[in-house]
mmCIF file of C-alpha atoms in Angstrom:
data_model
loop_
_atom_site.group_PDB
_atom_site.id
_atom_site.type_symbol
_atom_site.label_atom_id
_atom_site.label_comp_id
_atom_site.label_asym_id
_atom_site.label_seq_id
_atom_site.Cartn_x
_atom_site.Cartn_y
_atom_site.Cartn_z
ATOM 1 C CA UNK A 1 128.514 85.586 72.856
ATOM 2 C CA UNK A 2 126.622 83.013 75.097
ATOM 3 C CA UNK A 3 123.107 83.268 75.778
ATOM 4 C CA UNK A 4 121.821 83.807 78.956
ATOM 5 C CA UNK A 5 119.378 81.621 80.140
ATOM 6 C CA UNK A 6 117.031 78.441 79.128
ATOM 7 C CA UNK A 7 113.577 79.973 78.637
ATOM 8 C CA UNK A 8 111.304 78.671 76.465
ATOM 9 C CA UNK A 9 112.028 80.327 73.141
ATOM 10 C CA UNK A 10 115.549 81.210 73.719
ATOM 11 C CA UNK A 11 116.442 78.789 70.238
ATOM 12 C CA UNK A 12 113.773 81.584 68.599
ATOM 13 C CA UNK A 13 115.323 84.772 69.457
ATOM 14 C CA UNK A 14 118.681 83.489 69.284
ATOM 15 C CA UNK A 15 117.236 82.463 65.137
ATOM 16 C CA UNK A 16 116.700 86.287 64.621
ATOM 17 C CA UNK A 17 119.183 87.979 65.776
ATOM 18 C CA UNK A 18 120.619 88.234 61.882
ATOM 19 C CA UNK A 19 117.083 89.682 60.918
ATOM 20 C CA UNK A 20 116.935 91.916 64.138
ATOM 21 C CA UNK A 21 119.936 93.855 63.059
ATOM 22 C CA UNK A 22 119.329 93.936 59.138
ATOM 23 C CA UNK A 23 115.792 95.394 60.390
ATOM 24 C CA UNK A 24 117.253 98.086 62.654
ATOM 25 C CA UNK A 25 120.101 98.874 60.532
ATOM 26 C CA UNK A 26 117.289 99.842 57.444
ATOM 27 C CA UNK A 27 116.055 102.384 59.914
ATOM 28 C CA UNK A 28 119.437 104.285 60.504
ATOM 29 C CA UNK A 29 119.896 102.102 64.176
ATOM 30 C CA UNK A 30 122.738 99.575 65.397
ATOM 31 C CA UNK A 31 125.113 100.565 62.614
ATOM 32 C CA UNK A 32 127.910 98.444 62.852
ATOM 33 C CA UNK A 33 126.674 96.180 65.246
ATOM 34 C CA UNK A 34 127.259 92.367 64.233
ATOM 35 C CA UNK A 35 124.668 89.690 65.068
ATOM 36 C CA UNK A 36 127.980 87.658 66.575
ATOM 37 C CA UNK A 37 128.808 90.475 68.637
ATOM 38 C CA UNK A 38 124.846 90.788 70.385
ATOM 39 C CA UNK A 39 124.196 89.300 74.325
ATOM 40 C CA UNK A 40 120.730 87.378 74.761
ATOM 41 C CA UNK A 41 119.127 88.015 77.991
ATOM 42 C CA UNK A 42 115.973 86.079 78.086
ATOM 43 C CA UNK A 43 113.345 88.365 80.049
ATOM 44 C CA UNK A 44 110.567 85.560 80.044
ATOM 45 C CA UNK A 45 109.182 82.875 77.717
ATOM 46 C CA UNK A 46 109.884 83.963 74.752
ATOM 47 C CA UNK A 47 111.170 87.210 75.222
ATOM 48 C CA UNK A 48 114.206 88.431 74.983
ATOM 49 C CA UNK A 49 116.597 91.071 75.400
ATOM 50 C CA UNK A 50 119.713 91.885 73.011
ATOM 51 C CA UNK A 51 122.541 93.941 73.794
ATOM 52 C CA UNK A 52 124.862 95.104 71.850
ATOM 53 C CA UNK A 53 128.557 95.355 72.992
ATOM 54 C CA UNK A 54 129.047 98.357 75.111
ATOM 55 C CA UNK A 55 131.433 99.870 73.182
ATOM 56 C CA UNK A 56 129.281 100.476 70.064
ATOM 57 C CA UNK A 57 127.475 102.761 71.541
ATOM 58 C CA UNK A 58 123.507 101.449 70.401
ATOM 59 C CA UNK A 59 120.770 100.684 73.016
ATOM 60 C CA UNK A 60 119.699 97.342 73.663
ATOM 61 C CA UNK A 61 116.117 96.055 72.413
ATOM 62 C CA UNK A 62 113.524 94.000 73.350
ATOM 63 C CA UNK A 63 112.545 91.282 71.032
ATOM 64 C CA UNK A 64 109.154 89.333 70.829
ATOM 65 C CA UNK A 65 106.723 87.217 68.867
ATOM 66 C CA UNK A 66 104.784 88.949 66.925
ATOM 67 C CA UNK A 67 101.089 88.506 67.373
ATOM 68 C CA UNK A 68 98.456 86.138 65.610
ATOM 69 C CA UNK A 69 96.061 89.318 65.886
ATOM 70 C CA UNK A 70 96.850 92.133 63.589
ATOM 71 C CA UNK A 71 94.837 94.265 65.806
ATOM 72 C CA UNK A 72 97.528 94.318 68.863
ATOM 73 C CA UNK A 73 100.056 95.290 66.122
ATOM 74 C CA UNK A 74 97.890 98.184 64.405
ATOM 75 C CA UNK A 75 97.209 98.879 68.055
ATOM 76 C CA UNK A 76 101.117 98.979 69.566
ATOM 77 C CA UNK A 77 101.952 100.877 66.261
ATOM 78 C CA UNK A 78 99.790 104.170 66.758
ATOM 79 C CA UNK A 79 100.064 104.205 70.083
ATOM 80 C CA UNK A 80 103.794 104.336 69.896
ATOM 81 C CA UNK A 81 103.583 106.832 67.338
ATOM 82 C CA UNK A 82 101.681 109.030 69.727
ATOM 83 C CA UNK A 83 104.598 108.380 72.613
ATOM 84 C CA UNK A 84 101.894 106.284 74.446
ATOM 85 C CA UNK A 85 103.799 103.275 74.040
ATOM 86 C CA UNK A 86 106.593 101.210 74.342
ATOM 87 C CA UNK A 87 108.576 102.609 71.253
ATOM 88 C CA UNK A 88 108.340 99.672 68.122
ATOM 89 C CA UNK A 89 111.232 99.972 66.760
ATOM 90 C CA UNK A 90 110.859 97.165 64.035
ATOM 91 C CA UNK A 91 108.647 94.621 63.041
ATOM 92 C CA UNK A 92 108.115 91.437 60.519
ATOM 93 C CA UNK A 93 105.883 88.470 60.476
ATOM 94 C CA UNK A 94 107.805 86.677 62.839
ATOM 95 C CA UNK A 95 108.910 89.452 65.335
ATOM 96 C CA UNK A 96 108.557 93.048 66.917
ATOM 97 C CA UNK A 97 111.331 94.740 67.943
ATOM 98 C CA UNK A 98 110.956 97.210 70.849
ATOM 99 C CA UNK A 99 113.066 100.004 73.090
ATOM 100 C CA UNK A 100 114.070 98.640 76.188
ATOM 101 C CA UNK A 101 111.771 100.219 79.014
ATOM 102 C CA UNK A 102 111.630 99.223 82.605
ATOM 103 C CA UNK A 103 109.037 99.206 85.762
ATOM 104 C CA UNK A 104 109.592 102.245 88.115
ATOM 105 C CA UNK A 105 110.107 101.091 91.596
ATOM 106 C CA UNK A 106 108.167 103.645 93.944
ATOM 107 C CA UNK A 107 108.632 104.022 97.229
ATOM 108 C CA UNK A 108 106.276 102.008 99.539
ATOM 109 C CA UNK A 109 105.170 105.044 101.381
ATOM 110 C CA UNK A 110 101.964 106.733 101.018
ATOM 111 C CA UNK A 111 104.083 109.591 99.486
ATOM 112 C CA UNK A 112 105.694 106.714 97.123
ATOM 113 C CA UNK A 113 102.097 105.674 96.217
ATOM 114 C CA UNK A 114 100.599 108.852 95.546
ATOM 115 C CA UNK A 115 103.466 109.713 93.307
ATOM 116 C CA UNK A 116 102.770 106.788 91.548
ATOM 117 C CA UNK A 117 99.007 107.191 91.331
ATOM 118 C CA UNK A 118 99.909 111.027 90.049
ATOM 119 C CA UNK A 119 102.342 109.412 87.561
ATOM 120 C CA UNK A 120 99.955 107.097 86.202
ATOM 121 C CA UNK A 121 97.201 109.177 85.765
ATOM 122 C CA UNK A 122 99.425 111.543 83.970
ATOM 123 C CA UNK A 123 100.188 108.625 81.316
ATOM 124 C CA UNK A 124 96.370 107.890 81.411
ATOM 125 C CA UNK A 125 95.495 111.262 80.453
ATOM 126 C CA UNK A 126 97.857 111.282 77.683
ATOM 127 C CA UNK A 127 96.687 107.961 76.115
ATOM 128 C CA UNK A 128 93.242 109.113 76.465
ATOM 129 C CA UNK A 129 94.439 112.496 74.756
ATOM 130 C CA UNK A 130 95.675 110.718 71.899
ATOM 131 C CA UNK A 131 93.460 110.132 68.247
ATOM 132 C CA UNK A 132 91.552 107.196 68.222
ATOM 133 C CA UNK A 133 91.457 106.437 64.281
ATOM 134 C CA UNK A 134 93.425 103.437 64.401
ATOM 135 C CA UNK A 135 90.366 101.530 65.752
ATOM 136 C CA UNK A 136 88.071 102.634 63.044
ATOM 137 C CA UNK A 137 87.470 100.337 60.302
ATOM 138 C CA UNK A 138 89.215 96.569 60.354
ATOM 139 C CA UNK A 139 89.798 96.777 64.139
ATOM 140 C CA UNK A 140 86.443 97.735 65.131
ATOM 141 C CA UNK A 141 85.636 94.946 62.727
ATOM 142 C CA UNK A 142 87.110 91.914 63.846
ATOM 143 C CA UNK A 143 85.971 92.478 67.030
ATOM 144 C CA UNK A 144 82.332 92.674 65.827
ATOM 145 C CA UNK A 145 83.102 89.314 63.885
ATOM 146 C CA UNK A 146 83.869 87.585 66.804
ATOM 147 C CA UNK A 147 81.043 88.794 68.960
ATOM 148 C CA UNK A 148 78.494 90.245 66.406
ATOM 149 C CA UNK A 149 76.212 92.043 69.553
ATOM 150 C CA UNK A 150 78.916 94.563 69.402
ATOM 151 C CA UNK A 151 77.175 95.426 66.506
ATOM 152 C CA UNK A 152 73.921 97.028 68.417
ATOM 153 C CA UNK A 153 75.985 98.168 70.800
ATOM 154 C CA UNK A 154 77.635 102.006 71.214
ATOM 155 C CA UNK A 155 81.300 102.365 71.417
ATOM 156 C CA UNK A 156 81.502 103.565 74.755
ATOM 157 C CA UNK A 157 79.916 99.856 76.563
ATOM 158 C CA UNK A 158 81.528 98.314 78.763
ATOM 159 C CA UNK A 159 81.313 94.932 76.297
ATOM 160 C CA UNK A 160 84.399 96.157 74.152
ATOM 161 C CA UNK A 161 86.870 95.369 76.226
ATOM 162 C CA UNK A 162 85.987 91.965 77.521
ATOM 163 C CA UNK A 163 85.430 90.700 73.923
ATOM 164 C CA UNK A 164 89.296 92.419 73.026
ATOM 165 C CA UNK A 165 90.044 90.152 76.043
ATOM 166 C CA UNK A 166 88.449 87.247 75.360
ATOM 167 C CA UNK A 167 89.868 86.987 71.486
ATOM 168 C CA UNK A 168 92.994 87.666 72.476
ATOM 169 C CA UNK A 169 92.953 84.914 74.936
ATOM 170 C CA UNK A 170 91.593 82.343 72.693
ATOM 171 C CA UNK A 171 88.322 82.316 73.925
ATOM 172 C CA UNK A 172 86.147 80.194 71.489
ATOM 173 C CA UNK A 173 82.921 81.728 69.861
ATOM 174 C CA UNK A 174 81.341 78.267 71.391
ATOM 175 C CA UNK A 175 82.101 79.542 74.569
ATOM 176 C CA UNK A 176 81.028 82.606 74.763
ATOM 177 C CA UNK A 177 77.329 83.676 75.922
ATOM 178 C CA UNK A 178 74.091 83.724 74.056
ATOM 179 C CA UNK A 179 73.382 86.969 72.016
ATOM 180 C CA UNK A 180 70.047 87.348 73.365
ATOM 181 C CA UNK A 181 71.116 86.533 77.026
ATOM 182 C CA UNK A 182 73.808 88.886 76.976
ATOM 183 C CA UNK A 183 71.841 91.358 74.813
ATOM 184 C CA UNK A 184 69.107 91.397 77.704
ATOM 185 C CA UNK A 185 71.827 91.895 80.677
ATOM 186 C CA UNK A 186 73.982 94.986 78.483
ATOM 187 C CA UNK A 187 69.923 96.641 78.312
ATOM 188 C CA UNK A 188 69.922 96.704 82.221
ATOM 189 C CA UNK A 189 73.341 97.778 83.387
ATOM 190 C CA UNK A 190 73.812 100.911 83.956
ATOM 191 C CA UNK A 191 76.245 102.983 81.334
ATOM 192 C CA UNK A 192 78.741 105.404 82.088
ATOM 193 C CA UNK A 193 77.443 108.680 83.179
ATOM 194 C CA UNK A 194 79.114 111.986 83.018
ATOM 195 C CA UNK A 195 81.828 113.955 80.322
ATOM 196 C CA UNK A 196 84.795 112.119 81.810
ATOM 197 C CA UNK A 197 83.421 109.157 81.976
ATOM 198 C CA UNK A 198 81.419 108.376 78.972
ATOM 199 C CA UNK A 199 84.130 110.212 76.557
ATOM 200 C CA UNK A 200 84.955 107.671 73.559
ATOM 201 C CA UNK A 201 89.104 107.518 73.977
ATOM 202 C CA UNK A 202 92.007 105.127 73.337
ATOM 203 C CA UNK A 203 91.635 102.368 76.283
ATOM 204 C CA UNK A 204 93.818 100.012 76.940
ATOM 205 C CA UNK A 205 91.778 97.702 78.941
ATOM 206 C CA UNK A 206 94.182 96.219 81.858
ATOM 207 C CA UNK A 207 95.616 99.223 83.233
ATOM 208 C CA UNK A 208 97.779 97.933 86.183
ATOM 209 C CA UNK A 209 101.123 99.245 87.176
ATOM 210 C CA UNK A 210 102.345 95.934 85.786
ATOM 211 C CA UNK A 211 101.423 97.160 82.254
ATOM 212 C CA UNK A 212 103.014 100.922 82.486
ATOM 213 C CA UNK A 213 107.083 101.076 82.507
ATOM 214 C CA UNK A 214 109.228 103.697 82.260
ATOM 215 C CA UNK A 215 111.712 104.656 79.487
ATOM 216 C CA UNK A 216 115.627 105.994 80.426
ATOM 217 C CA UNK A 217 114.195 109.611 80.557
ATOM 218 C CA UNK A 218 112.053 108.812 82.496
ATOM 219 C CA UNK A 219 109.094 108.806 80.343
ATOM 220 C CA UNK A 220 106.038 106.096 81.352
ATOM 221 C CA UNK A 221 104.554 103.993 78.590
ATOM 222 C CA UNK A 222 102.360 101.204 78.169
ATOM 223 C CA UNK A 223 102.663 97.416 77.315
ATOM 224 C CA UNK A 224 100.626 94.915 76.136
ATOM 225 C CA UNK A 225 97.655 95.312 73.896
ATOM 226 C CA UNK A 226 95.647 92.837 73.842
ATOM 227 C CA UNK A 227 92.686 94.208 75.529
ATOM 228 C CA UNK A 228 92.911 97.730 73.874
ATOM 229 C CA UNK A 229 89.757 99.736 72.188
ATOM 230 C CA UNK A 230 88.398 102.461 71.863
ATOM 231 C CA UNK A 231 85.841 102.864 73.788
ATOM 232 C CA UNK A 232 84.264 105.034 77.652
ATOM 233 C CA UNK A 233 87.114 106.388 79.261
ATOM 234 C CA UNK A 234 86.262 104.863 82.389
ATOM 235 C CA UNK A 235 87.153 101.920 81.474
ATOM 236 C CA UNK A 236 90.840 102.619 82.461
ATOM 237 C CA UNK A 237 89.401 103.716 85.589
ATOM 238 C CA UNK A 238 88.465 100.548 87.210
ATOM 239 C CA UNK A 239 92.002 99.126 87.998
ATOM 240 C CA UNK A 240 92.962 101.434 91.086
ATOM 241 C CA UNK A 241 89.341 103.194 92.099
ATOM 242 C CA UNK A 242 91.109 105.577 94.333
ATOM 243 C CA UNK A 243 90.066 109.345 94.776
ATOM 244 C CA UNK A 244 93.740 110.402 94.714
ATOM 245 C CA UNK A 245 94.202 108.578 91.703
ATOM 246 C CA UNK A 246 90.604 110.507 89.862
ATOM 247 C CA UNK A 247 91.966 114.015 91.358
ATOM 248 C CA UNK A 248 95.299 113.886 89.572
ATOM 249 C CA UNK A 249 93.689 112.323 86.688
ATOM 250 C CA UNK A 250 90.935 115.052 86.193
ATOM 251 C CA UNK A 251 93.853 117.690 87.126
ATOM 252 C CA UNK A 252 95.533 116.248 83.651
ATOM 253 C CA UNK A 253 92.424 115.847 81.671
ATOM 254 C CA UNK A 254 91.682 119.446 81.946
ATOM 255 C CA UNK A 255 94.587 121.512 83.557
ATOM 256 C CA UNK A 256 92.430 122.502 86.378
ATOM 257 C CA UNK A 257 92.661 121.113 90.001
ATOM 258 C CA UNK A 258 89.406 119.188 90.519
ATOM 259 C CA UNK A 259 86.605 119.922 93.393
ATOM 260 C CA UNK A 260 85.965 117.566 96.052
ATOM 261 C CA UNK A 261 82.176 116.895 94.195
ATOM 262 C CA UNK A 262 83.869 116.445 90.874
ATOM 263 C CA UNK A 263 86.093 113.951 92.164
ATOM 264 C CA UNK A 264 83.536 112.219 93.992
ATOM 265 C CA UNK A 265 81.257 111.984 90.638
ATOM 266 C CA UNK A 266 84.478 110.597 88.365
ATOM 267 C CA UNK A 267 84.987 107.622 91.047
ATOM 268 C CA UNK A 268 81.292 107.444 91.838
ATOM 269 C CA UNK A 269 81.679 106.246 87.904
ATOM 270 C CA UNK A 270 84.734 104.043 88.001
ATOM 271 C CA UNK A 271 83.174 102.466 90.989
ATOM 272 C CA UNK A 272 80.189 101.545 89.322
ATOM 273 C CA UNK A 273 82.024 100.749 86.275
ATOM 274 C CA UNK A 274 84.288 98.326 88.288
ATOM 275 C CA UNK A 275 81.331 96.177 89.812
ATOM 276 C CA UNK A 276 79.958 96.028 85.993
ATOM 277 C CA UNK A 277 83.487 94.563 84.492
ATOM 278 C CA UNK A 278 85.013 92.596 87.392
ATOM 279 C CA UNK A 279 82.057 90.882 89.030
ATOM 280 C CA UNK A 280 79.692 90.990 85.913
ATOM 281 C CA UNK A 281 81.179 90.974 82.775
ATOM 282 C CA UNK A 282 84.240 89.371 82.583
ATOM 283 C CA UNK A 283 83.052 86.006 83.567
ATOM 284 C CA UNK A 284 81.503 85.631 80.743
ATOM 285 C CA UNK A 285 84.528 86.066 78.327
ATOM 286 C CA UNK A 286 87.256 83.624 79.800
ATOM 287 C CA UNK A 287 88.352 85.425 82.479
ATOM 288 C CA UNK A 288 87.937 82.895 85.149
ATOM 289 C CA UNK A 289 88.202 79.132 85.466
ATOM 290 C CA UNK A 290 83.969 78.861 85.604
ATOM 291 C CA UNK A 291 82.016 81.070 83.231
ATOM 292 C CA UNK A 292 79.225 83.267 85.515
ATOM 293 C CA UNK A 293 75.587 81.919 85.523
ATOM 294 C CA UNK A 294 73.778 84.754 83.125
ATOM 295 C CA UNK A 295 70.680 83.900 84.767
ATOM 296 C CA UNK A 296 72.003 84.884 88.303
ATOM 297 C CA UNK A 297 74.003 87.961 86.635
ATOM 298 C CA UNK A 298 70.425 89.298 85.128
ATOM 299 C CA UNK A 299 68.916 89.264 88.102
ATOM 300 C CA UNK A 300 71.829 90.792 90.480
ATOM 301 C CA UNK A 301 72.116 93.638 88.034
ATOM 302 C CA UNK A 302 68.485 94.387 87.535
ATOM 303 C CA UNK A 303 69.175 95.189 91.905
ATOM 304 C CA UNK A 304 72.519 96.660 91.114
ATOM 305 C CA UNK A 305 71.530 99.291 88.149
ATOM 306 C CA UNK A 306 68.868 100.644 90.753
ATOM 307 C CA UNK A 307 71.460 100.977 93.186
ATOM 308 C CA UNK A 308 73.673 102.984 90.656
ATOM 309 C CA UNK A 309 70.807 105.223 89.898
ATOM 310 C CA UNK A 310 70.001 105.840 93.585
ATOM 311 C CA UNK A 311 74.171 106.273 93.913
ATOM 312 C CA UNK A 312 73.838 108.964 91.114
ATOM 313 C CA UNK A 313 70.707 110.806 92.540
ATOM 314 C CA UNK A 314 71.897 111.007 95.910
ATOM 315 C CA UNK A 315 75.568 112.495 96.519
ATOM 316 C CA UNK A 316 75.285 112.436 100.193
ATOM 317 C CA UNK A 317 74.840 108.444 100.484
ATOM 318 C CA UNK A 318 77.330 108.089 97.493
ATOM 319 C CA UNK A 319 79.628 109.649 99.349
ATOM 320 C CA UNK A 320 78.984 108.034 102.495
ATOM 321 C CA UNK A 321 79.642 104.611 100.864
ATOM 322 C CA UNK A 322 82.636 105.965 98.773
ATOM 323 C CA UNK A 323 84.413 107.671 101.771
ATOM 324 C CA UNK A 324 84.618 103.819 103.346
ATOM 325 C CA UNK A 325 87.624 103.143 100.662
ATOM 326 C CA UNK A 326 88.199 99.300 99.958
ATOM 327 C CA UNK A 327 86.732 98.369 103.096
ATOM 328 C CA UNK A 328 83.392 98.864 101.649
ATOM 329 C CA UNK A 329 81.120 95.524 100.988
ATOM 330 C CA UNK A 330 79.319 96.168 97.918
ATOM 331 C CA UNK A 331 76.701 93.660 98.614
ATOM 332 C CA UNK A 332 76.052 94.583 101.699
ATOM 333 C CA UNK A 333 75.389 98.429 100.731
ATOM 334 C CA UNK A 334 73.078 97.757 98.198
ATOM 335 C CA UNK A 335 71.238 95.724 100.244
ATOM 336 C CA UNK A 336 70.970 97.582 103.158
ATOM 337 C CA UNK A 337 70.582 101.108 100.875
ATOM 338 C CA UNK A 338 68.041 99.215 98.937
ATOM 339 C CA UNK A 339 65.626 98.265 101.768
ATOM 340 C CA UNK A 340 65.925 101.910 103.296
#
């Protein structure tokens, strides 16, 4: 059959479609199916769907590149092995072979959203549910390699998941900030507070609707890996700070319908947590074009962990700055809350 398409690595895919089947065909899958007899549908650079003919019956799969870093793969393969993930299917040196799972379009109503935000912290829960031993040992490792303060630090800092993200982006150790700079700025900011916060789970580090898709069934599961650890749970709680979104994840945490106050704590937490990885860490480790001054970032936090602590000691002003939603200016809060 023709390929579809003229993506970059559609001569790639197109090479293993022989191995693809031979692979799947080991594990009791595609029987009969014919490498001739597969459709390429090129999802993006080098990515690719094939598709058997509709009359054999078999599901089409998703096939991609496999990885430089083992530690996506060890990664992808527990996590699909607790039904967290994308299903792997298959893998070799070159390739990984995967189910075929799609993004859920919700509707753009608030009743669409919260559905979603429900949905999601469902999958969340799950994920954070699920064992953590495939990060002990070499995974935990490499990552210390490549940014050896991760040695002094505990699992639960906000530091694991920017490294993940800056080795898996190619970040070089040249780059990335002095130890004794960055060791000073982890001593001031403040650390996640509270049981559902500071519990040590499976994170997977970019948690945006963009990275959760949906299987035939139904089922949600996660993609890409390359900023996964183990590490606080709040973590995964940055990407969509909404109280909604800590209710229903709470609710699935512990089968109990959350208070007001208990919500209010858990995105008190991912609030503070969000202003720690977006506009402090992250800079540091290839995120942006221009690597943040360290300098400026020691002395803004120094201002901002007080600010958390007052946050944390005082539920009516947290609340008062939480209730404001999106619309709230940061800056301007701890500034004014500060001189008060």
């Amino acid at each position: 059959m023709a390929e579809s398409g003229t993506m970059r690595g559609t001569d790639e895919i197109q090479s293993y479609k022989a191995q693809v089947v031979a692979e799947l065909q080991k594990k009791g899958m595609w029987a009969g199916v014919e490498p001739e007899g597969l459709e390429l549908v090129m999802l993006k650079d080098g990515i690719g769907e094939l598709k058997p003919p509709e009359d054999c019956g078999a599901s089409a799969v998703v096939v991609k590149p496999r990885s430089d870093l083992t530690t996506i793969l060890s990664c992808h393969l527990a996590w699909s092995e607790y039904g967290v993930a994308v299903p792997l299917l298959a893998h070799t040196a070159d390739f990984t072979v995967e189910a075929l799972a799609k993004r859920r379009d919700y509707d753009e109503t608030p009743e669409g959203l919260l559905k979603e935000w429900v949905d999601n912290a469902g999958l969340t829960a799950r994920l954070h549910r699920a064992p953590t031993t495939w990060f002990d040992g070499h995974c935990r490792e490499v990552l210390q390699d490549y940014y050896p303060l991760l040695k002094e630090e505990p699992l639960n800092s906000a530091l694991y998941a920017a490294v993940a993200r800056g080795r898996s982006g190619g970040f070089s150790k040249e780059d990335l900030p002095q130890t004794n700079k960055l060791r000073e700025l982890m001593a001031i900011l403040p650390r996640p507070m509270g049981e559902h916060a500071e519990r040590l789970v499976n994170v997977h580090g970019d948690l945006w609707d963009g990275n959760i898709l949906h299987m035939p069934d139904g089922t949600a599961v996660l993609t890409d890996f390359e900023q996964s650890v183990v590490t606080s749970a709040v973590q995964d709680l940055v990407h969509v700070t909404h109280k909604p979104l800590m209710a229903a994840y709470l609710e699935a945490m512990t089968g109990d319908k959350p208070s007001e106050a208990e919500a209010d704590r858990l995105l008190l937490e991912a609030k503070i947590a969000e202003h720690v990885h977006f506009f402090v860490i992250r800079s540091l480790f290839g995120y942006d074009d221009q690597p943040g001054n360290i300098d400026e970032l020691i002395e803004h936090s120094r201002v901002f962990a007080t600010f958390a602590t007052k946050l944390r000691e005082d539920a009516e002003c947290a609340k008062k700055i939480l209730d404001k939603g999106d619309s709230v200016d940061w800056r301007g809060a701890m500034e004014s809350e500060m001189q008060s």
